[in-house]
PDB file of C-alpha atoms and ligand atoms in Angstrom:
ATOM      1  CA  MET A 589      11.962 -77.396 -28.423  1.00 61.00           C
ATOM      2  CA  ASP A 590      12.956 -74.322 -30.431  1.00 69.00           C
ATOM      3  CA  ILE A 591      10.165 -72.538 -32.261  1.00 74.00           C
ATOM      4  CA  ILE A 592      10.927 -71.597 -35.841  1.00 77.00           C
ATOM      5  CA  LEU A 593       9.797 -67.993 -36.236  1.00 82.00           C
ATOM      6  CA  PRO A 594       8.332 -66.609 -39.442  1.00 84.00           C
ATOM      7  CA  ASN A 595      10.675 -64.148 -41.132  1.00 89.00           C
ATOM      8  CA  SER A 596       8.640 -61.106 -40.138  1.00 92.00           C
ATOM      9  CA  ILE A 597       8.720 -61.809 -36.407  1.00 94.00           C
ATOM     10  CA  GLU A 598      11.329 -60.013 -34.319  1.00 94.00           C
ATOM     11  CA  ARG A 599      10.602 -61.526 -30.917  1.00 96.00           C
ATOM     12  CA  ILE A 600       7.935 -63.461 -28.998  1.00 97.00           C
ATOM     13  CA  LEU A 601       6.578 -61.448 -26.072  1.00 98.00           C
ATOM     14  CA  LEU A 602       4.122 -64.022 -24.714  1.00 98.00           C
ATOM     15  CA  ASP A 603       4.417 -67.651 -25.752  1.00 97.00           C
ATOM     16  CA  GLU A 604       1.525 -70.027 -26.257  1.00 98.00           C
ATOM     17  CA  ALA A 605       1.820 -71.794 -22.893  1.00 98.00           C
ATOM     18  CA  THR A 606       1.992 -68.496 -20.991  1.00 98.00           C
ATOM     19  CA  ILE A 607      -1.118 -67.176 -22.752  1.00 98.00           C
ATOM     20  CA  GLN A 608      -3.076 -70.407 -22.259  1.00 98.00           C
ATOM     21  CA  GLN A 609      -2.205 -70.558 -18.577  1.00 98.00           C
ATOM     22  CA  ARG A 610      -3.333 -66.967 -18.012  1.00 98.00           C
ATOM     23  CA  VAL A 611      -6.554 -67.419 -19.992  1.00 98.00           C
ATOM     24  CA  GLN A 612      -7.336 -70.442 -17.813  1.00 98.00           C
ATOM     25  CA  GLN A 613      -6.759 -68.345 -14.657  1.00 98.00           C
ATOM     26  CA  MET A 614      -9.024 -65.596 -16.021  1.00 98.00           C
ATOM     27  CA  ALA A 615     -11.730 -68.139 -16.886  1.00 98.00           C
ATOM     28  CA  ASP A 616     -11.544 -69.601 -13.372  1.00 98.00           C
ATOM     29  CA  ILE A 617     -11.998 -66.178 -11.748  1.00 98.00           C
ATOM     30  CA  ILE A 618     -14.821 -65.204 -14.120  1.00 98.00           C
ATOM     31  CA  SER A 619     -16.557 -68.561 -13.539  1.00 98.00           C
ATOM     32  CA  THR A 620     -16.474 -67.921  -9.796  1.00 98.00           C
ATOM     33  CA  ASP A 621     -17.719 -64.345 -10.140  1.00 98.00           C
ATOM     34  CA  TYR A 622     -20.635 -65.245 -12.431  1.00 98.00           C
ATOM     35  CA  ALA A 623     -21.657 -68.472 -10.702  1.00 97.00           C
ATOM     36  CA  GLY A 624     -25.374 -69.103 -10.325  1.00 96.00           C
ATOM     37  CA  LEU A 625     -26.565 -67.295 -13.450  1.00 96.00           C
ATOM     38  CA  ARG A 626     -28.649 -68.937 -16.144  1.00 96.00           C
ATOM     39  CA  ASN A 627     -27.454 -69.172 -19.721  1.00 94.00           C
ATOM     40  CA  GLU A 628     -29.641 -66.292 -20.932  1.00 95.00           C
ATOM     41  CA  GLU A 629     -28.478 -64.024 -18.103  1.00 97.00           C
ATOM     42  CA  PHE A 630     -24.744 -63.986 -18.889  1.00 98.00           C
ATOM     43  CA  LEU A 631     -23.630 -62.575 -22.242  1.00 98.00           C
ATOM     44  CA  LEU A 632     -20.049 -62.389 -23.510  1.00 98.00           C
ATOM     45  CA  VAL A 633     -19.617 -59.700 -26.162  1.00 98.00           C
ATOM     46  CA  GLY A 634     -16.441 -60.058 -28.240  1.00 98.00           C
ATOM     47  CA  VAL A 635     -15.045 -57.099 -30.140  1.00 98.00           C
ATOM     48  CA  LEU A 636     -14.142 -58.160 -33.674  1.00 96.00           C
ATOM     49  CA  LYS A 637     -11.859 -58.920 -35.180  1.00 94.00           C
ATOM     50  CA  GLY A 638      -9.022 -58.835 -32.675  1.00 96.00           C
ATOM     51  CA  SER A 639     -10.740 -60.699 -29.831  1.00 98.00           C
ATOM     52  CA  PHE A 640     -11.948 -63.746 -31.760  1.00 98.00           C
ATOM     53  CA  ILE A 641      -9.268 -66.164 -30.582  1.00 98.00           C
ATOM     54  CA  PHE A 642      -9.183 -64.881 -27.002  1.00 98.00           C
ATOM     55  CA  MET A 643     -12.985 -65.127 -26.924  1.00 98.00           C
ATOM     56  CA  ALA A 644     -12.943 -68.716 -28.208  1.00 98.00           C
ATOM     57  CA  ASP A 645     -10.358 -69.845 -25.657  1.00 98.00           C
ATOM     58  CA  LEU A 646     -11.855 -67.938 -22.728  1.00 98.00           C
ATOM     59  CA  ALA A 647     -15.450 -68.986 -23.432  1.00 98.00           C
ATOM     60  CA  ARG A 648     -14.522 -72.665 -23.771  1.00 98.00           C
ATOM     61  CA  ARG A 649     -12.856 -72.593 -20.383  1.00 98.00           C
ATOM     62  CA  LEU A 650     -15.791 -71.049 -18.518  1.00 98.00           C
ATOM     63  CA  THR A 651     -17.600 -73.497 -16.296  1.00 98.00           C
ATOM     64  CA  VAL A 652     -20.715 -71.317 -16.000  1.00 98.00           C
ATOM     65  CA  PRO A 653     -23.528 -71.135 -18.570  1.00 98.00           C
ATOM     66  CA  HIS A 654     -23.204 -68.193 -20.970  1.00 98.00           C
ATOM     67  CA  ARG A 655     -24.048 -66.946 -24.428  1.00 97.00           C
ATOM     68  CA  VAL A 656     -21.637 -65.382 -26.889  1.00 98.00           C
ATOM     69  CA  ASP A 657     -22.190 -62.480 -29.220  1.00 98.00           C
ATOM     70  CA  PHE A 658     -19.982 -60.099 -31.205  1.00 98.00           C
ATOM     71  CA  ILE A 659     -19.721 -56.512 -32.272  1.00 98.00           C
ATOM     72  CA  ALA A 660     -17.424 -54.953 -34.847  1.00 97.00           C
ATOM     73  CA  LEU A 661     -15.914 -51.517 -34.494  1.00 94.00           C
ATOM     74  CA  SER A 662     -14.045 -49.279 -36.821  1.00 86.00           C
ATOM     75  CA  SER A 663     -12.005 -46.246 -35.963  1.00 72.00           C
ATOM     76  CA  TYR A 664     -12.676 -43.230 -38.113  1.00 68.00           C
ATOM     77  CA  GLU A 665      -9.885 -42.976 -40.619  1.00 62.00           C
ATOM     78  CA  ASP A 666      -7.304 -40.159 -40.641  1.00 54.00           C
ATOM     79  CA  SER A 667      -8.056 -38.523 -37.349  1.00 48.00           C
ATOM     80  CA  ALA A 668      -8.722 -41.701 -35.345  1.00 47.00           C
ATOM     81  CA  ALA A 669      -5.526 -41.666 -33.372  1.00 52.00           C
ATOM     82  CA  ALA A 670      -5.877 -37.993 -32.608  1.00 55.00           C
ATOM     83  CA  THR A 671      -9.512 -37.941 -31.563  1.00 64.00           C
ATOM     84  CA  GLY A 672     -10.113 -41.519 -30.480  1.00 70.00           C
ATOM     85  CA  ALA A 673     -13.353 -41.566 -32.456  1.00 84.00           C
ATOM     86  CA  VAL A 674     -14.832 -45.052 -32.729  1.00 89.00           C
ATOM     87  CA  ARG A 675     -17.903 -46.240 -34.613  1.00 91.00           C
ATOM     88  CA  MET A 676     -19.901 -49.457 -34.540  1.00 94.00           C
ATOM     89  CA  ILE A 677     -20.190 -51.307 -37.832  1.00 94.00           C
ATOM     90  CA  MET A 678     -21.932 -54.415 -36.468  1.00 96.00           C
ATOM     91  CA  ASP A 679     -24.067 -54.611 -33.330  1.00 96.00           C
ATOM     92  CA  THR A 680     -24.951 -57.581 -31.111  1.00 96.00           C
ATOM     93  CA  ARG A 681     -27.876 -59.794 -32.072  1.00 93.00           C
ATOM     94  CA  ALA A 682     -28.824 -60.356 -28.460  1.00 89.00           C
ATOM     95  CA  ASP A 683     -30.652 -57.746 -26.445  1.00 94.00           C
ATOM     96  CA  VAL A 684     -28.344 -56.492 -23.714  1.00 96.00           C
ATOM     97  CA  ALA A 685     -30.999 -55.187 -21.307  1.00 97.00           C
ATOM     98  CA  ARG A 686     -31.200 -57.028 -17.959  1.00 97.00           C
ATOM     99  CA  ARG A 687     -28.280 -59.290 -18.890  1.00 98.00           C
ATOM    100  CA  HIS A 688     -24.895 -59.473 -17.187  1.00 98.00           C
ATOM    101  CA  VAL A 689     -22.599 -58.308 -19.983  1.00 98.00           C
ATOM    102  CA  LEU A 690     -18.881 -59.071 -20.167  1.00 98.00           C
ATOM    103  CA  ILE A 691     -17.103 -57.260 -22.977  1.00 98.00           C
ATOM    104  CA  VAL A 692     -14.179 -59.313 -24.325  1.00 98.00           C
ATOM    105  CA  GLU A 693     -11.477 -57.179 -25.934  1.00 98.00           C
ATOM    106  CA  ASP A 694      -7.994 -57.934 -27.254  1.00 98.00           C
ATOM    107  CA  ILE A 695      -6.042 -54.903 -26.066  1.00 98.00           C
ATOM    108  CA  VAL A 696      -6.507 -51.555 -24.363  1.00 97.00           C
ATOM    109  CA  ASP A 697      -4.193 -48.903 -25.689  1.00 96.00           C
ATOM    110  CA  THR A 698      -5.308 -45.237 -25.421  1.00 95.00           C
ATOM    111  CA  GLY A 699      -8.536 -46.400 -23.749  1.00 96.00           C
ATOM    112  CA  TYR A 700     -10.904 -44.677 -26.202  1.00 95.00           C
ATOM    113  CA  THR A 701     -12.400 -47.927 -27.523  1.00 96.00           C
ATOM    114  CA  LEU A 702     -13.229 -49.241 -24.055  1.00 97.00           C
ATOM    115  CA  GLN A 703     -14.580 -45.848 -23.012  1.00 96.00           C
ATOM    116  CA  TYR A 704     -16.874 -45.927 -26.065  1.00 95.00           C
ATOM    117  CA  LEU A 705     -18.028 -49.465 -25.241  1.00 97.00           C
ATOM    118  CA  TYR A 706     -18.818 -48.565 -21.634  1.00 97.00           C
ATOM    119  CA  ARG A 707     -20.885 -45.632 -22.873  1.00 96.00           C
ATOM    120  CA  ILE A 708     -22.809 -47.576 -25.547  1.00 96.00           C
ATOM    121  CA  PHE A 709     -23.492 -50.700 -23.482  1.00 97.00           C
ATOM    122  CA  GLY A 710     -23.968 -48.802 -20.250  1.00 97.00           C
ATOM    123  CA  ALA A 711     -26.887 -46.963 -21.856  1.00 97.00           C
ATOM    124  CA  ARG A 712     -28.672 -50.242 -22.671  1.00 97.00           C
ATOM    125  CA  GLN A 713     -29.647 -51.121 -19.100  1.00 98.00           C
ATOM    126  CA  PRO A 714     -27.524 -54.244 -18.634  1.00 98.00           C
ATOM    127  CA  ALA A 715     -27.834 -55.973 -15.231  1.00 98.00           C
ATOM    128  CA  SER A 716     -24.065 -55.425 -14.973  1.00 98.00           C
ATOM    129  CA  LEU A 717     -21.228 -54.435 -17.297  1.00 98.00           C
ATOM    130  CA  ARG A 718     -17.619 -55.578 -16.982  1.00 98.00           C
ATOM    131  CA  THR A 719     -14.612 -56.032 -19.242  1.00 98.00           C
ATOM    132  CA  ALA A 720     -12.134 -58.854 -19.860  1.00 98.00           C
ATOM    133  CA  VAL A 721      -9.085 -57.656 -21.787  1.00 98.00           C
ATOM    134  CA  LEU A 722      -6.098 -59.782 -22.731  1.00 98.00           C
ATOM    135  CA  LEU A 723      -3.464 -57.041 -23.040  1.00 98.00           C
ATOM    136  CA  SER A 724      -2.911 -53.532 -21.738  1.00 98.00           C
ATOM    137  CA  LYS A 725      -0.334 -50.916 -22.682  1.00 97.00           C
ATOM    138  CA  PRO A 726      -0.508 -48.627 -19.630  1.00 96.00           C
ATOM    139  CA  ASP A 727       2.104 -46.209 -21.011  1.00 95.00           C
ATOM    140  CA  ARG A 728      -0.234 -45.314 -23.874  1.00 94.00           C
ATOM    141  CA  ARG A 729      -3.356 -44.525 -21.840  1.00 96.00           C
ATOM    142  CA  GLU A 730      -5.089 -41.212 -22.624  1.00 95.00           C
ATOM    143  CA  VAL A 731      -8.391 -41.841 -20.846  1.00 96.00           C
ATOM    144  CA  GLU A 732      -8.797 -43.782 -17.619  1.00 96.00           C
ATOM    145  CA  VAL A 733     -10.860 -46.933 -18.095  1.00 97.00           C
ATOM    146  CA  THR A 734     -11.576 -49.810 -15.742  1.00 97.00           C
ATOM    147  CA  VAL A 735     -10.518 -53.287 -16.799  1.00 98.00           C
ATOM    148  CA  ASP A 736     -12.120 -55.880 -14.541  1.00 98.00           C
ATOM    149  CA  TYR A 737     -10.197 -58.916 -15.791  1.00 98.00           C
ATOM    150  CA  LEU A 738      -6.782 -58.275 -17.360  1.00 98.00           C
ATOM    151  CA  GLY A 739      -4.417 -60.828 -18.894  1.00 98.00           C
ATOM    152  CA  PHE A 740      -1.073 -59.052 -19.214  1.00 98.00           C
ATOM    153  CA  GLN A 741       0.512 -55.620 -19.201  1.00 98.00           C
ATOM    154  CA  ILE A 742       2.892 -55.081 -22.111  1.00 98.00           C
ATOM    155  CA  PRO A 743       5.241 -52.260 -23.154  1.00 96.00           C
ATOM    156  CA  ASP A 744       4.421 -49.694 -25.816  1.00 95.00           C
ATOM    157  CA  VAL A 745       5.123 -51.827 -28.895  1.00 94.00           C
ATOM    158  CA  TRP A 746       2.834 -52.974 -31.728  1.00 95.00           C
ATOM    159  CA  VAL A 747       2.022 -56.633 -31.188  1.00 97.00           C
ATOM    160  CA  VAL A 748       0.543 -59.314 -33.446  1.00 97.00           C
ATOM    161  CA  GLY A 749      -0.738 -62.871 -33.068  1.00 98.00           C
ATOM    162  CA  TYR A 750      -3.483 -64.547 -31.013  1.00 98.00           C
ATOM    163  CA  GLY A 751      -6.105 -62.532 -32.910  1.00 98.00           C
ATOM    164  CA  LEU A 752      -4.108 -59.331 -33.291  1.00 97.00           C
ATOM    165  CA  ASP A 753      -3.031 -58.210 -36.728  1.00 96.00           C
ATOM    166  CA  TYR A 754      -0.864 -55.911 -38.711  1.00 95.00           C
ATOM    167  CA  ALA A 755      -2.654 -55.020 -41.967  1.00 93.00           C
ATOM    168  CA  ASP A 756      -4.865 -58.107 -41.438  1.00 93.00           C
ATOM    169  CA  ARG A 757      -1.897 -60.471 -41.234  1.00 94.00           C
ATOM    170  CA  PHE A 758      -0.472 -62.582 -38.400  1.00 95.00           C
ATOM    171  CA  ARG A 759      -3.815 -63.057 -36.555  1.00 96.00           C
ATOM    172  CA  THR A 760      -3.532 -66.828 -36.282  1.00 97.00           C
ATOM    173  CA  LEU A 761      -0.074 -67.066 -34.761  1.00 97.00           C
ATOM    174  CA  PRO A 762      -0.483 -68.938 -31.448  1.00 97.00           C
ATOM    175  CA  TYR A 763       1.757 -66.475 -29.571  1.00 97.00           C
ATOM    176  CA  ILE A 764       1.983 -62.673 -29.203  1.00 98.00           C
ATOM    177  CA  ALA A 765       4.982 -61.154 -30.897  1.00 97.00           C
ATOM    178  CA  MET A 766       6.701 -58.009 -32.118  1.00 96.00           C
ATOM    179  CA  LEU A 767       7.325 -57.507 -35.813  1.00 93.00           C
ATOM    180  CA  LYS A 768      10.636 -56.656 -37.447  1.00 90.00           C
ATOM    181  CA  PRO A 769      10.816 -52.973 -38.408  1.00 86.00           C
ATOM    182  CA  SER A 770      11.284 -54.025 -42.046  1.00 88.00           C
ATOM    183  CA  VAL A 771       7.634 -55.198 -42.120  1.00 89.00           C
ATOM    184  CA  TYR A 772       6.385 -51.651 -41.504  1.00 83.00           C
ATOM    185  CA  GLU A 773       8.820 -50.125 -43.925  1.00 80.00           C
ATOM    186  CA  LYS A 774       7.523 -52.142 -46.891  1.00 66.00           C
TER     187      LYS A 774
HETATM  188  P1  5GP B 170      -7.579 -47.877 -27.962  1.00 71.85           P
HETATM  189  O1  5GP B 170      -8.911 -47.356 -28.346  1.00 71.85           O
HETATM  190  O2  5GP B 170      -7.500 -48.380 -26.539  1.00 71.85           O
HETATM  191  O3  5GP B 170      -6.473 -46.910 -28.286  1.00 71.85           O
HETATM  192  O4  5GP B 170      -7.247 -49.058 -28.935  1.00 71.85           O
HETATM  193  C1  5GP B 170      -7.793 -50.286 -28.867  1.00 71.85           C
HETATM  194  C2  5GP B 170      -7.654 -50.953 -30.217  1.00 71.85           C
HETATM  195  O5  5GP B 170      -6.438 -50.581 -30.900  1.00 71.85           O
HETATM  196  C3  5GP B 170      -7.558 -52.435 -30.042  1.00 71.85           C
HETATM  197  O6  5GP B 170      -8.826 -53.031 -30.003  1.00 71.85           O
HETATM  198  C4  5GP B 170      -6.771 -52.853 -31.251  1.00 71.85           C
HETATM  199  O7  5GP B 170      -7.629 -53.033 -32.336  1.00 71.85           O
HETATM  200  C5  5GP B 170      -5.874 -51.681 -31.557  1.00 71.85           C
HETATM  201  N1  5GP B 170      -4.492 -51.883 -31.070  1.00 71.85           N
HETATM  202  C6  5GP B 170      -3.856 -51.156 -30.125  1.00 71.85           C
HETATM  203  N2  5GP B 170      -2.592 -51.596 -29.936  1.00 71.85           N
HETATM  204  C7  5GP B 170      -2.430 -52.644 -30.781  1.00 71.85           C
HETATM  205  C8  5GP B 170      -1.335 -53.533 -31.065  1.00 71.85           C
HETATM  206  O8  5GP B 170      -0.226 -53.479 -30.492  1.00 71.85           O
HETATM  207  N3  5GP B 170      -1.545 -54.477 -32.016  1.00 71.85           N
HETATM  208  C9  5GP B 170      -2.737 -54.596 -32.676  1.00 71.85           C
HETATM  209  N4  5GP B 170      -2.833 -55.550 -33.602  1.00 71.85           N
HETATM  210  N5  5GP B 170      -3.794 -53.785 -32.445  1.00 71.85           N
HETATM  211  C10 5GP B 170      -3.644 -52.815 -31.498  1.00 71.85           C
END
């Protein structure tokens, strides 16, 4: 069946079935790795807003008990891209200490956001700290960061859909896609 694309979409990079299949594989591996923990010992921390759909799909496919929590980050305006400065605008409700923490992030680009998260959460005495990231753009990396569970590597293009936005649009598309250049030029 042909998918009718919205006008702004240039091309689908990862279709819905491909994403769902990979998220299931990631959930299976994570469920094996975290087997035996109690609900209050395993905490998923989603990074808003971009990870909200990935988090919902991944968490629902886990077969091990877990809790979910969220943080929200904001890059400092103007110089963000240059300096990689990140700031937290909403923290978790749950206490991280002595819990096995899995950070759930949409995409790793330069690596500054993940580096920041490792630093902040690492300082809170978690029992362990790992990351599950749906997408990675290896060509863009400026700082080396470990991703424990990765969905897909993608080329250096701006992508939208499945939680990811452009100017707060396109987040609820079920696939991951590239935009037409005309969208940016508006
Ligand atoms: P980093 O700190 O690794 O450079 O950037 C991570 C953040 O940049 C992601 O959490 C995401 O918010 C944003 N980002 C990087 N590349 C893309 C992209 O292609 N599309 C969208 N929507 N956000 C991106």
